[in-house]
Amino acid sequence: MSVDLVGFLGVVLVAYTVPGPDFLVVVRSAAEDPAKGRAAALGAQAGLCVHMLAAAVGLSLVVARSPLVYDAVKLLGALYLVCLGVRAVLTARRETAGTGAPEGGLPPGTAVDRTGDGRGRSGFSQGFFTNVLNPKAALFFISILPQFVNGSGSTARQIFFLGTLDVLVGIAYWFVLVTVAARLRTLLVRPKVRHRWELTTGWLFIAIGIGVAAAP
């Protein structure tokens, strides 16, 4: 199996450095709790694994060529992002009303998930559904990735190999980002900063969701 690894890695790195919904999910989760940020990163990559496996067996091609299926996935993804945004905005409003006071020195809002396991599950599910409901992730695996496949070998095997490499590179990138974003946690202890953070990220989620829904 011979593939253009250098070119592929270059494309992958550029793709990861362009912020998208998964970027916002991971950063927001990491600012709340580093463990939740890592869980969100793993969830996002697990979502990509679904698209990778679908591309390997040809299911992603069905999604891309069927306007009805594509639009359904796109709208579900948009709705999920809007729901995340609405929840963040409502959290900010509750804190303004005085119901989101810090517990044990943690920023307001972290009390929603009272255990580490709960935060981890929440982060993983947010990352997973954000990517698995993103049809553009599926398009990457059936339009960009095949350009680096050698036609003389097994297409499915090469897609699986390149997809796995993409996922592993992403995990390394996300974990570095989580380490950086976790520093925001000390700032979010301040109620006013936390309030603005919840509002800003909430409206960003809503705006991205609307943008996804409106995209052709």
Short mmCIF file of C-alpha atoms in Angstrom, two decimals:
data_model
loop_
_atom_site.label_atom_id
_atom_site.label_comp_id
_atom_site.label_asym_id
_atom_site.label_seq_id
_atom_site.Cartn_x
_atom_site.Cartn_y
_atom_site.Cartn_z
CA MET A 1 0.00 0.00 0.00
CA SER A 2 1.51 3.31 -1.12
CA VAL A 3 -0.18 6.59 -0.22
CA ASP A 4 0.90 10.21 -0.18
CA LEU A 5 1.32 10.49 3.58
CA VAL A 6 3.06 13.88 3.55
CA GLY A 7 0.34 15.51 1.48
CA PHE A 8 -2.40 13.84 3.47
CA LEU A 9 -0.95 14.91 6.84
CA GLY A 10 -0.66 18.47 5.54
CA VAL A 11 -4.35 18.55 4.60
CA VAL A 12 -5.35 16.97 7.93
CA LEU A 13 -3.37 19.50 9.97
CA VAL A 14 -4.89 22.41 8.07
CA ALA A 15 -8.38 20.95 8.56
CA TYR A 16 -7.88 20.67 12.31
CA THR A 17 -6.56 24.21 12.70
CA VAL A 18 -9.72 25.66 11.09
CA PRO A 19 -12.20 26.07 13.98
CA GLY A 20 -15.49 24.24 13.64
CA PRO A 21 -18.28 22.96 15.90
CA ASP A 22 -16.04 20.25 17.37
CA PHE A 23 -13.41 22.89 18.21
CA LEU A 24 -15.95 24.89 20.20
CA VAL A 25 -17.24 21.78 21.99
CA VAL A 26 -13.74 20.69 23.04
CA VAL A 27 -12.64 24.17 24.17
CA ARG A 28 -15.81 24.77 26.14
CA SER A 29 -15.63 21.36 27.79
CA ALA A 30 -11.94 21.80 28.64
CA ALA A 31 -12.62 25.19 30.21
CA GLU A 32 -15.22 23.55 32.44
CA ASP A 33 -13.05 20.56 33.35
CA PRO A 34 -9.89 19.14 31.68
CA ALA A 35 -11.21 15.58 31.98
CA LYS A 36 -14.42 16.62 30.27
CA GLY A 37 -12.36 18.29 27.54
CA ARG A 38 -10.41 15.10 26.90
CA ALA A 39 -13.66 13.12 26.86
CA ALA A 40 -15.13 15.57 24.33
CA ALA A 41 -12.02 15.19 22.17
CA LEU A 42 -12.31 11.40 22.24
CA GLY A 43 -16.02 11.67 21.48
CA ALA A 44 -15.34 13.92 18.49
CA GLN A 45 -12.83 11.42 17.12
CA ALA A 46 -15.22 8.54 17.76
CA GLY A 47 -17.72 10.40 15.60
CA LEU A 48 -15.11 10.58 12.85
CA CYS A 49 -14.58 6.82 13.18
CA VAL A 50 -18.23 6.32 12.30
CA HIS A 51 -17.77 8.37 9.11
CA MET A 52 -14.55 6.52 8.32
CA LEU A 53 -16.20 3.11 8.60
CA ALA A 54 -19.18 4.34 6.60
CA ALA A 55 -16.87 5.60 3.86
CA ALA A 56 -15.02 2.28 3.80
CA VAL A 57 -18.24 0.37 3.12
CA GLY A 58 -19.74 3.02 0.84
CA LEU A 59 -22.50 4.35 3.11
CA SER A 60 -21.13 7.90 3.09
CA LEU A 61 -21.52 7.93 -0.69
CA VAL A 62 -25.23 7.25 -0.25
CA VAL A 63 -25.51 10.20 2.16
CA ALA A 64 -23.64 12.50 -0.20
CA ARG A 65 -25.67 11.53 -3.27
CA SER A 66 -29.08 11.50 -1.60
CA PRO A 67 -30.26 15.08 -0.98
CA LEU A 68 -32.97 13.87 1.40
CA VAL A 69 -30.57 11.88 3.61
CA TYR A 70 -27.92 14.59 3.48
CA ASP A 71 -30.38 17.31 4.46
CA ALA A 72 -31.80 15.15 7.27
CA VAL A 73 -28.34 14.61 8.79
CA LYS A 74 -27.48 18.28 8.30
CA LEU A 75 -30.65 19.48 10.04
CA LEU A 76 -30.20 17.04 12.92
CA GLY A 77 -26.66 18.31 13.40
CA ALA A 78 -27.80 21.92 13.24
CA LEU A 79 -30.57 21.26 15.75
CA TYR A 80 -28.11 19.60 18.14
CA LEU A 81 -25.76 22.61 18.00
CA VAL A 82 -28.65 25.02 18.59
CA CYS A 83 -29.75 22.94 21.59
CA LEU A 84 -26.23 23.14 23.05
CA GLY A 85 -26.29 26.89 22.53
CA VAL A 86 -29.71 27.37 24.11
CA ARG A 87 -28.64 25.33 27.12
CA ALA A 88 -25.53 27.51 27.57
CA VAL A 89 -27.56 30.72 27.30
CA LEU A 90 -30.08 29.42 29.84
CA THR A 91 -27.22 28.49 32.18
CA ALA A 92 -25.92 32.05 31.95
CA ARG A 93 -29.36 33.41 32.80
CA ARG A 94 -29.71 31.10 35.79
CA GLU A 95 -26.35 32.27 37.09
CA THR A 96 -27.47 35.87 36.70
CA ALA A 97 -30.48 35.02 38.83
CA GLY A 98 -28.12 33.72 41.52
CA THR A 99 -28.80 30.01 41.14
CA GLY A 100 -25.42 29.09 39.71
CA ALA A 101 -23.10 29.78 42.62
CA PRO A 102 -19.78 27.91 42.65
CA GLU A 103 -19.53 24.71 44.62
CA GLY A 104 -16.21 23.68 46.13
CA GLY A 105 -14.37 26.42 44.24
CA LEU A 106 -15.52 25.14 40.84
CA PRO A 107 -16.92 27.52 38.24
CA PRO A 108 -20.70 27.86 38.17
CA GLY A 109 -22.24 25.36 35.77
CA THR A 110 -19.87 22.53 36.61
CA ALA A 111 -22.29 21.40 39.28
CA VAL A 112 -24.63 20.19 36.57
CA ASP A 113 -22.52 17.04 36.34
CA ARG A 114 -21.58 16.30 39.93
CA THR A 115 -19.21 13.42 39.30
CA GLY A 116 -16.14 13.02 37.13
CA ASP A 117 -17.83 10.14 35.31
CA GLY A 118 -20.86 12.33 34.64
CA ARG A 119 -18.74 15.12 33.19
CA GLY A 120 -16.84 12.60 31.10
CA ARG A 121 -20.01 11.07 29.66
CA SER A 122 -21.43 14.51 28.95
CA GLY A 123 -18.25 15.65 27.18
CA PHE A 124 -17.93 12.45 25.16
CA SER A 125 -21.54 12.54 23.98
CA GLN A 126 -21.29 16.21 22.98
CA GLY A 127 -18.14 15.61 20.97
CA PHE A 128 -19.52 12.42 19.42
CA PHE A 129 -22.88 13.79 18.27
CA THR A 130 -21.33 17.04 17.06
CA ASN A 131 -19.16 15.13 14.58
CA VAL A 132 -21.35 12.15 13.76
CA LEU A 133 -24.18 14.53 12.80
CA ASN A 134 -21.86 16.67 10.68
CA PRO A 135 -22.33 15.67 7.01
CA LYS A 136 -19.24 17.68 6.06
CA ALA A 137 -17.16 15.19 8.02
CA ALA A 138 -18.64 12.44 5.86
CA LEU A 139 -17.83 14.43 2.72
CA PHE A 140 -14.19 14.68 3.84
CA PHE A 141 -13.88 10.91 3.87
CA ILE A 142 -15.46 10.46 0.43
CA SER A 143 -14.10 13.50 -1.43
CA ILE A 144 -10.80 14.66 0.09
CA LEU A 145 -9.43 11.44 1.53
CA PRO A 146 -9.79 9.31 -1.67
CA GLN A 147 -7.49 11.75 -3.49
CA PHE A 148 -4.61 10.24 -1.51
CA VAL A 149 -5.60 6.63 -2.21
CA ASN A 150 -3.48 4.53 -4.56
CA GLY A 151 -5.76 2.96 -7.15
CA SER A 152 -3.66 -0.20 -7.34
CA GLY A 153 -4.49 -1.30 -3.79
CA SER A 154 -7.59 -1.99 -1.75
CA THR A 155 -9.58 1.24 -1.55
CA ALA A 156 -11.41 0.26 1.64
CA ARG A 157 -8.18 -0.72 3.39
CA GLN A 158 -6.44 2.52 2.41
CA ILE A 159 -9.41 4.61 3.53
CA PHE A 160 -9.34 2.80 6.84
CA PHE A 161 -5.59 3.39 7.19
CA LEU A 162 -5.76 7.09 6.31
CA GLY A 163 -8.87 7.58 8.42
CA THR A 164 -7.20 5.97 11.42
CA LEU A 165 -4.19 8.25 10.92
CA ASP A 166 -6.54 11.24 10.76
CA VAL A 167 -8.20 10.21 14.03
CA LEU A 168 -4.87 9.71 15.83
CA VAL A 169 -3.52 13.07 14.65
CA GLY A 170 -6.76 14.64 15.85
CA ILE A 171 -6.48 13.09 19.31
CA ALA A 172 -2.96 14.52 19.70
CA TYR A 173 -4.14 17.94 18.49
CA TRP A 174 -7.21 18.00 20.73
CA PHE A 175 -5.26 16.95 23.82
CA VAL A 176 -2.80 19.83 23.30
CA LEU A 177 -5.76 22.17 22.83
CA VAL A 178 -7.38 20.85 26.02
CA THR A 179 -4.20 21.62 27.98
CA VAL A 180 -4.24 25.20 26.70
CA ALA A 181 -8.00 25.72 27.06
CA ALA A 182 -7.99 24.32 30.62
CA ARG A 183 -6.16 27.48 31.69
CA LEU A 184 -9.42 29.35 31.14
CA ARG A 185 -10.80 27.53 34.18
CA THR A 186 -9.08 29.92 36.60
CA LEU A 187 -10.74 32.87 34.88
CA LEU A 188 -14.18 31.25 34.85
CA VAL A 189 -14.25 31.12 38.64
CA ARG A 190 -15.29 34.79 38.42
CA PRO A 191 -19.08 34.93 38.04
CA LYS A 192 -19.06 37.82 35.55
CA VAL A 193 -16.47 36.15 33.34
CA ARG A 194 -18.35 32.86 33.55
CA HIS A 195 -21.59 34.59 32.62
CA ARG A 196 -20.05 36.20 29.54
CA TRP A 197 -18.38 32.92 28.57
CA GLU A 198 -21.67 31.01 28.72
CA LEU A 199 -23.45 33.67 26.70
CA THR A 200 -20.70 33.96 24.09
CA THR A 201 -20.25 30.23 23.54
CA GLY A 202 -24.00 29.69 23.65
CA TRP A 203 -24.70 32.22 20.92
CA LEU A 204 -21.75 30.87 18.92
CA PHE A 205 -23.30 27.39 19.03
CA ILE A 206 -26.63 28.83 17.90
CA ALA A 207 -25.00 30.84 15.10
CA ILE A 208 -23.02 27.82 13.87
CA GLY A 209 -26.13 25.66 14.02
CA ILE A 210 -28.09 28.17 11.94
CA GLY A 211 -25.16 28.40 9.52
CA VAL A 212 -25.05 24.62 9.15
CA ALA A 213 -28.79 24.48 8.50
CA ALA A 214 -28.61 27.28 5.91
CA ALA A 215 -25.56 25.88 4.10
CA PRO A 216 -26.25 24.30 0.69
#
